[in-house]
Structure formats: structure tokens, C-alpha cells
Coordinates of C-alpha atoms in Angstrom, one line a residue:
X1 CA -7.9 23.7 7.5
X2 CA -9.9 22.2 10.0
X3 CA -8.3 23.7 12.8
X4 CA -8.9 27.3 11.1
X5 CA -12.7 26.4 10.8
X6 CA -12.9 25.1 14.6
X7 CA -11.0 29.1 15.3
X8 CA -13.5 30.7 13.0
X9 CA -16.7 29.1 14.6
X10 CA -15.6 30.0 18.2
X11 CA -15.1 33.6 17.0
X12 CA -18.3 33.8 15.9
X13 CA -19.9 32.9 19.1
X14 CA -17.1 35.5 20.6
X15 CA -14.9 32.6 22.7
X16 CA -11.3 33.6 20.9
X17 CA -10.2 37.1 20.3
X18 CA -9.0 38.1 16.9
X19 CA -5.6 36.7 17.6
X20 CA -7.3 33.6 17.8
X21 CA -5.6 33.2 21.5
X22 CA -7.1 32.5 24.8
X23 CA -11.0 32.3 25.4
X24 CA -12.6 35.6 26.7
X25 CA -14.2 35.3 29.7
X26 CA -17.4 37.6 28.8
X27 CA -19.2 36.3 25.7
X28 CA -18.0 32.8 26.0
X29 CA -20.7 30.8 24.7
X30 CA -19.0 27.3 25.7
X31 CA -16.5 27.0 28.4
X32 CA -15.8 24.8 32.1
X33 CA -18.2 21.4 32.6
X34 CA -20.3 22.5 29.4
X35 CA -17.4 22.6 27.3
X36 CA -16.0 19.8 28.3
X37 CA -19.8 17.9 28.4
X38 CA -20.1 19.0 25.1
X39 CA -16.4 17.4 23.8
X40 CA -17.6 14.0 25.2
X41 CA -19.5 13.6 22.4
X42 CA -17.3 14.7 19.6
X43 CA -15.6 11.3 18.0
X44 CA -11.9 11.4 19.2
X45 CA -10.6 12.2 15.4
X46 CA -12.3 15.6 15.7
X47 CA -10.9 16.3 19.1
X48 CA -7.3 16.8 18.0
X49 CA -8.5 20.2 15.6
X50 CA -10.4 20.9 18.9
X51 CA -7.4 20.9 21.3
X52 CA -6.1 23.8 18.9
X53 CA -8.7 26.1 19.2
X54 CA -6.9 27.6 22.6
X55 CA -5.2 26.5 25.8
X56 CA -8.3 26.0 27.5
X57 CA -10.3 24.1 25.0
X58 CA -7.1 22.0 24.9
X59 CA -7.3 21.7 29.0
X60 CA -11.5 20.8 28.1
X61 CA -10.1 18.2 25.7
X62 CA -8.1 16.8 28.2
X63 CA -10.2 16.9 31.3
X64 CA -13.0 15.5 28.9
X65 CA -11.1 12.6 27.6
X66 CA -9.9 11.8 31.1
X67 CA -13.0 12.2 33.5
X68 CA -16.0 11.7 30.8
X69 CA -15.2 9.7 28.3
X70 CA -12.0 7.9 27.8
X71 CA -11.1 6.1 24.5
X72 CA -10.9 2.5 24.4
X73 CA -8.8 0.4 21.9
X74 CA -9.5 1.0 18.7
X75 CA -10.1 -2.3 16.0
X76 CA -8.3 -1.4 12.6
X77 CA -9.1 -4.0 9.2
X78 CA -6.1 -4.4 7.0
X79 CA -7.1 -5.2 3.4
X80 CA -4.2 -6.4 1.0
X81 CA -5.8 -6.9 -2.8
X82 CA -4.5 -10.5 -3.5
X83 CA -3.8 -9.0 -7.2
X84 CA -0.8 -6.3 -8.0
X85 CA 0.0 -4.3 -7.1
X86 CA -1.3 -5.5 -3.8
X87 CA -3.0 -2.1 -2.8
X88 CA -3.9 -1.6 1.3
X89 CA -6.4 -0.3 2.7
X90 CA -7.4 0.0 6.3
X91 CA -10.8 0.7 8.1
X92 CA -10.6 1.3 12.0
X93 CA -13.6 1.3 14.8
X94 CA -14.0 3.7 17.5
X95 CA -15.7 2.3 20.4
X96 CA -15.6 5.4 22.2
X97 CA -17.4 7.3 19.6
X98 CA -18.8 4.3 17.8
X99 CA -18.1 5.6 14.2
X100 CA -16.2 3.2 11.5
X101 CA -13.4 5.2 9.7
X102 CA -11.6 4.9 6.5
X103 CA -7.3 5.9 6.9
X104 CA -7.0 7.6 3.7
X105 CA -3.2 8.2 3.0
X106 CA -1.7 11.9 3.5
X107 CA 1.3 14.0 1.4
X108 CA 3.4 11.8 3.6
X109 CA 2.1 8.4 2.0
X110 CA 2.6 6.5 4.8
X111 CA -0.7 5.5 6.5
X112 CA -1.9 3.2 4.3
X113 CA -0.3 2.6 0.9
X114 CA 3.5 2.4 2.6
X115 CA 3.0 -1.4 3.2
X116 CA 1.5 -2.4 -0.6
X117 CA 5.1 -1.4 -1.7
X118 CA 7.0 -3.0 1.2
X119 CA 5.2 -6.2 0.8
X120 CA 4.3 -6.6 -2.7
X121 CA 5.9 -10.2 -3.1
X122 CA 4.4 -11.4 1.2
X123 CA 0.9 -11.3 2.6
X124 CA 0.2 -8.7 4.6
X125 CA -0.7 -10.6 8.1
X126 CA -0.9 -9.6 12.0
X127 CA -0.4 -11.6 15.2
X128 CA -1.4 -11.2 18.8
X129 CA -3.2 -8.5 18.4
X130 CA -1.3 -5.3 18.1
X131 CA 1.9 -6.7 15.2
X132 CA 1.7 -6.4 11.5
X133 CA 4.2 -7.7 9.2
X134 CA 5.2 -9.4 6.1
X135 CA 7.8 -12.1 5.2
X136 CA 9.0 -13.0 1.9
X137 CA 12.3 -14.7 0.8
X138 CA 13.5 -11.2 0.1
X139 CA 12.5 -9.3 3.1
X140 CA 10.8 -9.6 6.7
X141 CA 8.7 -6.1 7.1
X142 CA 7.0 -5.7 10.7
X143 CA 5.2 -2.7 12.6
X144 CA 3.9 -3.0 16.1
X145 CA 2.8 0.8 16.1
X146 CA -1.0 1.6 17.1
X147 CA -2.2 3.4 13.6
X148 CA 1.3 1.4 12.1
X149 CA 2.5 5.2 10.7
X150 CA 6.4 3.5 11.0
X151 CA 7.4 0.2 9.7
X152 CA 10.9 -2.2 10.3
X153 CA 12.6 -4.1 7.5
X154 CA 15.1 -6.7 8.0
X155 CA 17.3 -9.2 6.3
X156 CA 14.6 -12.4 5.4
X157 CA 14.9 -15.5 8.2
X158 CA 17.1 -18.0 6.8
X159 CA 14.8 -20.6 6.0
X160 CA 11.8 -20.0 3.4
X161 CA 8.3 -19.5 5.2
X162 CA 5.4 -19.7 4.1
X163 CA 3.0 -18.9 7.1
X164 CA 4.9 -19.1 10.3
X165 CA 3.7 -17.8 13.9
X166 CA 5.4 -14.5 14.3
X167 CA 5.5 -12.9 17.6
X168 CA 7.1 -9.4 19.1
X169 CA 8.6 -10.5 22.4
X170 CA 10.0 -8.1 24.2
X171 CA 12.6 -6.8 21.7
X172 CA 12.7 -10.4 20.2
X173 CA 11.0 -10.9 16.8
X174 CA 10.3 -15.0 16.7
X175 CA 9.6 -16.4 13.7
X176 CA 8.6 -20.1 14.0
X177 CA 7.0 -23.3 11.7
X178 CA 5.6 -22.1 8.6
X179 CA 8.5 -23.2 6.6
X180 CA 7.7 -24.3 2.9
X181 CA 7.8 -28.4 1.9
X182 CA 11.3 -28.6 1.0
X183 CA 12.4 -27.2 4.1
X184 CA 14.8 -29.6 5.8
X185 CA 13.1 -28.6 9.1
X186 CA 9.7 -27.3 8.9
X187 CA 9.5 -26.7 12.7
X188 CA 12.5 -24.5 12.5
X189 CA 12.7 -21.3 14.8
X190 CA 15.1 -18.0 14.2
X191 CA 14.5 -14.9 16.7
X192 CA 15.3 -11.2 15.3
X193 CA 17.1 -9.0 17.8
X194 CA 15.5 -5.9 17.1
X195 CA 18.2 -3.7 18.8
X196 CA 21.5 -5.5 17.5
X197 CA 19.6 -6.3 13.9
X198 CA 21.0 -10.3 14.0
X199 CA 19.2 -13.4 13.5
X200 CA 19.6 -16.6 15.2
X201 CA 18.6 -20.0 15.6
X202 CA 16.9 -22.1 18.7
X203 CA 15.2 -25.0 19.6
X204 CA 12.8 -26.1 16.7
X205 CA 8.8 -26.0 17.3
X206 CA 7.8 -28.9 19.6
X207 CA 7.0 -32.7 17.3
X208 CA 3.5 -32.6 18.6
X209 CA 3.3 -29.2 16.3
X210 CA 4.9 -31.0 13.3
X211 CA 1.3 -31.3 11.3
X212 CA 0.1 -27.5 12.4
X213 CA 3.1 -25.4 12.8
X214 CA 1.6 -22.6 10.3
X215 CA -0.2 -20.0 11.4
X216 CA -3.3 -21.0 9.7
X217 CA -4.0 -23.8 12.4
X218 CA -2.3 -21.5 15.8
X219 CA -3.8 -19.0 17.4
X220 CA -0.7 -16.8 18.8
X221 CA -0.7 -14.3 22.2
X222 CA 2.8 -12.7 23.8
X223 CA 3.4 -11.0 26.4
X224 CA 6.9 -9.1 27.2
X225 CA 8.4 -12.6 28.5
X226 CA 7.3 -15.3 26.2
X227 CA 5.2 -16.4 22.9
X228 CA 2.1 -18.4 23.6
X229 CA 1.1 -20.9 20.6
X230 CA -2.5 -22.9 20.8
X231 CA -3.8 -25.1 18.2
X232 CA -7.0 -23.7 17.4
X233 CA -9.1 -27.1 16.9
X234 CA -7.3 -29.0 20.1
X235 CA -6.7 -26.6 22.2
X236 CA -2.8 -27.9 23.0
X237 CA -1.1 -25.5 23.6
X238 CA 3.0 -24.3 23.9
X239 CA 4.9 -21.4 25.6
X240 CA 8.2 -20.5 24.0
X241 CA 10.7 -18.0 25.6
X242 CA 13.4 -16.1 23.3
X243 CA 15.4 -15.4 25.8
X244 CA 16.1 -18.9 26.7
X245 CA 15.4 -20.2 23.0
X246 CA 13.3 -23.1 25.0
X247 CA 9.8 -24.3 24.9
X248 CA 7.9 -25.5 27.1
X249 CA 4.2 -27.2 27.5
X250 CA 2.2 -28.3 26.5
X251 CA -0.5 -27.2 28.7
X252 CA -4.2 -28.1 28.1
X253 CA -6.1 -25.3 27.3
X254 CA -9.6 -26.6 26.6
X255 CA -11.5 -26.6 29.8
X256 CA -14.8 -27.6 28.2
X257 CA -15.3 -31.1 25.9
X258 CA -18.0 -28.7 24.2
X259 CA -15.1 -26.6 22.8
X260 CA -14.7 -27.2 18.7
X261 CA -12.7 -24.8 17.9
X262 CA -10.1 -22.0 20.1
X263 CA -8.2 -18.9 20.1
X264 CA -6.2 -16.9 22.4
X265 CA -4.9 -13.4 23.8
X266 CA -3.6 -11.7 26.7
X267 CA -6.0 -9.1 28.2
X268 CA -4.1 -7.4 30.9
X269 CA -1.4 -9.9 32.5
X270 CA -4.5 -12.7 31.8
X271 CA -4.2 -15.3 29.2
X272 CA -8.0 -15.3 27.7
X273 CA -9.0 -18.3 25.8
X274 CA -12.1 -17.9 23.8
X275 CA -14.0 -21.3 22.4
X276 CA -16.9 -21.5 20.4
X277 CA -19.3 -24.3 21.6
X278 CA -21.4 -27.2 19.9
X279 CA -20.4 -27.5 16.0
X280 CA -19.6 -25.2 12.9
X281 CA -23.4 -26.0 11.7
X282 CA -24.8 -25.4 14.9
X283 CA -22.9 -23.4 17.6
X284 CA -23.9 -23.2 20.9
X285 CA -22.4 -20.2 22.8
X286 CA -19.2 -18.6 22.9
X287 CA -17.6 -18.3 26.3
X288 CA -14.2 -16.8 27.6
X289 CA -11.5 -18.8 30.1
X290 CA -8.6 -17.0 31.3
X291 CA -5.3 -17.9 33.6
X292 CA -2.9 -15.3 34.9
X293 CA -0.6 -18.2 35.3
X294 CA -0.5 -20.4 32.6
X295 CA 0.6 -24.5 33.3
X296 CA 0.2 -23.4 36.9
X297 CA -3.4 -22.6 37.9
X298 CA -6.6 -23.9 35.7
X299 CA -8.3 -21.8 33.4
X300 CA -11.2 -19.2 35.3
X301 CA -14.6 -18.9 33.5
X302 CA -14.7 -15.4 33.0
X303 CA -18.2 -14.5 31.0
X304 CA -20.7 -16.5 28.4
X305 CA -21.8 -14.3 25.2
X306 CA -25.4 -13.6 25.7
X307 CA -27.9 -15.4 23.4
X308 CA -28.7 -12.6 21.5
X309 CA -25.0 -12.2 20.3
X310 CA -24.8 -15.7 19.8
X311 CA -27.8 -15.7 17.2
X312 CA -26.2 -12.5 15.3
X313 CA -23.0 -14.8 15.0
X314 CA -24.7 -18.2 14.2
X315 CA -27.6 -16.9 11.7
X316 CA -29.2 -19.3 9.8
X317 CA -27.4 -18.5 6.3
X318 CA -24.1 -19.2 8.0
X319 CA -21.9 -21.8 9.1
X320 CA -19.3 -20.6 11.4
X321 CA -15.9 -22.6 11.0
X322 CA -14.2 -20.4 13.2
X323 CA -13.6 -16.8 15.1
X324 CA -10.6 -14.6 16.2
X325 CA -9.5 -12.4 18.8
X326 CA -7.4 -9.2 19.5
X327 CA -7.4 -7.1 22.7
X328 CA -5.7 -4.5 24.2
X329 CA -5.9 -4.5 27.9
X330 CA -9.3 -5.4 29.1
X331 CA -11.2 -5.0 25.8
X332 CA -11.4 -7.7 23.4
X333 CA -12.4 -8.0 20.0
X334 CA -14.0 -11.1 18.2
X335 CA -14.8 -11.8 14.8
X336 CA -15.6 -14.2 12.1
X337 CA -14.6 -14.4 8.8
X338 CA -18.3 -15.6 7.8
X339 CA -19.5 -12.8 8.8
X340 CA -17.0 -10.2 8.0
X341 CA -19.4 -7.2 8.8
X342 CA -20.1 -7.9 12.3
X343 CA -18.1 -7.5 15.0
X344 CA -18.0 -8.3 18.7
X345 CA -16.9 -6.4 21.8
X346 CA -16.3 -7.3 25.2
X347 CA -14.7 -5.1 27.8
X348 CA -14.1 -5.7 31.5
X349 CA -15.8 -2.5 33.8
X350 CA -13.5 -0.8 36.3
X351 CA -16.2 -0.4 39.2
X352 CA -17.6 -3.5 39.0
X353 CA -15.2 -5.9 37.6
X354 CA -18.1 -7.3 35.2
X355 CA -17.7 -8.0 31.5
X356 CA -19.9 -6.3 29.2
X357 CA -20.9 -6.8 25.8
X358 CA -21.3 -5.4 22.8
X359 CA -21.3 -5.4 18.5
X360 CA -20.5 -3.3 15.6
X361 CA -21.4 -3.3 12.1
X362 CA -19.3 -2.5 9.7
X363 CA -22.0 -3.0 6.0
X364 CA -19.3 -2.6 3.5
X365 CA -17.1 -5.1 4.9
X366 CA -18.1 -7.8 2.7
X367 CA -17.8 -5.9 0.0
X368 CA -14.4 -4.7 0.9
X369 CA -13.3 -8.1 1.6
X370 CA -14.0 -10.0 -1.7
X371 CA -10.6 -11.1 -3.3
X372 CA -8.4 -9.4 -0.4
X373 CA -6.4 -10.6 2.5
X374 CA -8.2 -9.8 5.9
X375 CA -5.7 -8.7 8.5
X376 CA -6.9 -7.1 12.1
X377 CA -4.9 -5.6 15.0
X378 CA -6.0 -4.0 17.7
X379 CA -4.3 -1.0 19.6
X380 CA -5.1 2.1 22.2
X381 CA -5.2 5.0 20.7
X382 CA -5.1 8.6 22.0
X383 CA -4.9 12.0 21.5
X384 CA -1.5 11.8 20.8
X385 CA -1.1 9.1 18.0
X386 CA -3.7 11.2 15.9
X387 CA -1.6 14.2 16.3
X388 CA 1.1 12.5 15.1
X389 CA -0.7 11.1 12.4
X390 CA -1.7 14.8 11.5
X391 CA 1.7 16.6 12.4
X392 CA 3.6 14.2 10.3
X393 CA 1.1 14.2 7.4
X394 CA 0.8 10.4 7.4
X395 CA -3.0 10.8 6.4
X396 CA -6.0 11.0 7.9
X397 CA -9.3 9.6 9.7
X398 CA -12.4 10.0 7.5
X399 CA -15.7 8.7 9.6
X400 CA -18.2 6.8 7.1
X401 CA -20.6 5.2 9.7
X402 CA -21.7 6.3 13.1
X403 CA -24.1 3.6 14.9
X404 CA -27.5 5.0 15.4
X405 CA -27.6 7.1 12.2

């Protein structure tokens, strides 16, 4: 439908022919740099109906998206009612075209209510920034797909967890700590071969982690070689590597004695640490660390929040306990669940190499969050994703808020 109103309104200003085929050259209202000036500002959802109009509005969609305006990782909020059924629903930010989206659910079902019925009986949870699963006794349900349109299921690890660190390495699925009180081992580790579908066991969780081996107290990052586990409030942190079943560490990941509380991710091939400073009643700044190398070379300052973001976090009404992370490349994310509605940016500029800030509000967050789980991910997402989203009938984008309206 919407591509067949895009057609109709370039036939009325005469740039497709009846057979709604290529642009005419006379009588083309918009076509070349003002066509594709114009699609910069269009929000990326509306760009795939766009592309359809004709083969060179798709080549303006293109050129646009590529030399103008590029997307940048979108943030998508995961809500899972804590009541049955368990409904989801999922909000996502575009910071290319600053709007706040709901996913509504298409014919196909798949978008957003496919994981209420998958994980009715686990909480719906995500790790290291771009993985969301479940794990129950009965099942372990995991999707590390941008918009999560396709989901995995497989057998249940073999002990019962409660809130392990879960982690997509590679083609390596570790599950690790968590484990419920009458576990023998509670720092027990099993690694899902995606490819061959088996579990297996390796070295448990290091002893240090005995008292903080659930999810709750770690902050998790992976890359494609190993898992990377911090405790949030110490800043200890452990490498594990699935291919070797070993760990290793721990490394010291605090650089600052002003640091109460920590989380991690991997922007590019660099560890980023993230610390909030002074105490939960009164915090001082925020600041980001990062280490291409971790255990080898000391953490790099990278960039302080600036004040002004700092007071939008801290506000008077508020005491912030804690924040978390999720990136994809060189844009991060931060967040706090005290302030469910606001949301921070931070994204590293190709010409200049300097980070640059930014925030988001999102006003029915709080709202939306009362009595639900609060899951976040974080993933690029193009042209192509959306189309398949559209193709496959797996739902659709429905913009609710654009910043500066």
C-alpha cells in the first residue's frame, strides 16, 4: 500500500509514466542531488517504499544513504510483561532520523509476539549488545539477528540456571554461572555448538566469581574469539575462550579509585569500559576507558560525558545505582534503569577521530516499563533488514516520536 501511494504521488508531479516505470526526463519535479537531498531527510523506515518508486529513485536511495546520510545502529527496548502470557513488545531509536518507533507484529507474527510464546516459562534477556535469548529448564531460545525476525531453539544446558552470562562467540553459544542453589556447581560452564547442535562442558567460572557469577552482578562483551565477564561494582574482570574451554584473568579493569560502579562492550576491536563516578546519591561524571588489547596494554581515556548530560542523568529526584551499555561499532548506547526514558549516545567521528555526544527521549518509557522486563540490544540496520522485515511480512516500523516535534 505504501509503495502504491509513493507511485501515485510521483505521477502526479509527472516523474513515472503510467506504467509506473522509469522517471521521465521532462516533467520530473524531483530527480539527481535534489532527489537524493530530499531522501536524506526521510526516516530510513520510509526509504524502503521509496526505493520502489523506480530504478532511479532506488539509485537516489542509495547514493543518499551512502554519501548524505548513513544510518547508524539502531537501539531497540524489549519489554516482556512479568504476567502471562508474557506478551513482547519492542520500541527501537533511529539516530539517523531521530524518531522512536513501535515494531508492531505483521501477517507473519514474527516481529514481536514470536518470543512471548517461545519464552513463556524464561525471561526474556540480551547480552553484549546485539543477543537475545531465553533459558528455561525446558528450552534455551537465542536470536543474534538485528530486528531479531528469526530465532534458534535448543535442547536446555544441562544444569538449571537461573541468570547466567550468556554469550554468542563465534559459533559458540556459552552459558556460564547463574545456576540455581541446589546446583552442585554454581560456577558451571556448557558451550552450544551452534553448527553441530551439541552441548558440552569446560572449565567452571573462576572461584573469585563464586559470589557474582549471575548476570545480575556481570556486565558481559564478546568478540569473535572470546567472552569478556566484569563485575560491575569491582571492576575484576575474566576472559573466557570456547575454543579452548579456558579462562583466563583476571585483569583489573578500573583505572580510576572514583569508579563505583562498571560495565563493558566492544566498540570496533576496542574493549570500552564505562564507570560512573562519585556515589549512587551523588554521581560525578561518567567517563569511557578502552583497550584494544586487554591484560596487555592499560586502559586509554577515551572521552568524559559533558556536565550537561551528567545533570539529565543525576537529577535531583533520582538516585542512580547503576547504567548499561550496548554498541555496535563505534556508537554506544547508555542507559539507566532510573531513568528509563532517557537515553545516551556516544559515537566516534570518522574525520576527526573525536567522540560526540548525544541523548534521546523516549516519554512513554516509564510507562511502558512498569511491571515488565527491560531488555536492550543494539544492532546496524539497513535498507536491507527492513526489506526483509517487509518482504517477509514479519511486521512493521510505526514512528511515534520524532525529536524536535
Amino acid at each position: 500500500m505504501e509503495k502504491e501511494k509513493m507511485a501515485a504521488a510521483a505521477r502526479k508531479h509527472g516523474s513515472l509514466d503510467d506504467d509506473g516505470g522509469e522517471e521521465k526526463e521532462a516533467g520530473a519535479v524531483l530527480h539527481g542531488d535534489v532527489l537524493e537531498l530530499t531522501l536524506s531527510h526521510v526516516p530510513l523506515v520510509d526509504l524502503v517504499p521509496a526505493a520502489r518508486v523506480s530504478r532511479s529513485w532506488s539509485l537516489a536511495v542509495s547514493s543518499s544513504l551512502r554519501h548524505l546520510r548513513r544510518p547508524r545502529p539502531w537501539l531497540l527496548v524489549h519489554y516482556q510483561s512479568t504476567r502471562p502470557p508474557h506478551a513482547v513488545s519492542a520500541r527501537a531509536y533511529d539516530p539517523r532520523s531521530r524518531v522512536w518507533m513501535d515494531l508492531e507484529a505483521g501477517p507473519g507474527g514474527r516481529l514481536a509476539p514470536a518470543p512471548a510464546k517461545l519464552l513463556a516459562s524464561a525471561p526474556l534477556r540480551s547480552s553484549h549488545s546485539a543477543l537475545l535469548y531465553g533459558v528455561s529448564p525446558a528450552r534455551l531460545s537465542f536470536s543474534p539477528d538485528p530486528l531479531h525476525l528469526t530465532w534458534r531453539h535448543a535442547s536446555p544446558p544441562s544444569a538449571w540456571r537461573v541468570d547466567p552470562a550468556v554469550a554468542l562467540v563465534g559459533s559458540r553459544l556459552v552459558v556460564a554461572g547463574g545456576a540455581c542453589d541446589f546446583e552442585d556447581d554454581p560456577l558451571s560452564v556448557e558451550v552450544y555448538d551452534t553448527r553441530t547442535g551439541t552441548w558440552s562442558a569446560c572449565d567452571p567460572m573462576p572461584a573469585p566469581l563464586k559470589d557474582s557469577s549471575a548476570s545480575l552482578w556481570l556486565s558481559v562483551a564478546a568478540d569473535g574469539r572470546r567472552m569478556y565477564v566484569m563485575e560491575k561494582l569491582t571492576g575484576a574482570t575474566h576472559a573466557f575462550d570456547p575454543e579452548a574451554g579456558a579462562w583466563f584473568g583476571p585483569y583489573d579493569l578500573r583505572p580510576d579509585r572514583h569508579v563505583f560502579y562498571s560495565v563493558i562492550s566492544f566498540a570496533g576491536d576496542r574493549l570500552v569500559v564505562a564507570g560512573l563516578l562519585g556515589n549512587s546519591e551523588d554521581v560525578k561524571g561518567v567517563k569511557l576507558w578502552g583497550s584494544t588489547a586487554v591484560g596487555m596494554d592499560e586502559l586509554e581515556e577515551i572521552c568524559d560525558m559533558p556536565e550537561e548530560l551528567v545533570k539529565e542523568l543525576r537529577d535531583n529526584n533520582y538516585c542512580v545505582s547503576s547504567i548499561g551499555m550496548c554498541s555496535w561499532g563505534d556508537f554506544l548506547y547508555l542507559y539507566s534503569n532510573s531513568k528509563p526514558e532517557l537515553v545516551f549516545w556516544c559515537e566516534r567521528e570518522d574525520e576527526s577521530g573525536a567522540w560526540r555526544w548525544g541523548a534521546t527521549r523516549d516519554a512513554a518509557a516509564r510507562d511502558r516499563s512498569l511491571g515488565k522486563r527491560v531488555a536492550y540490544t543494539c544492532a546496524e540496520v539497513g535498507i536491507g533488514e527492513l526489506r526483509e522485515a517487509a518482504v517477509t511480512g514479519s511486521g512493521r516500523f510505526v514512528v511515534t516520536t520524532a525529536e524536535g516535534q
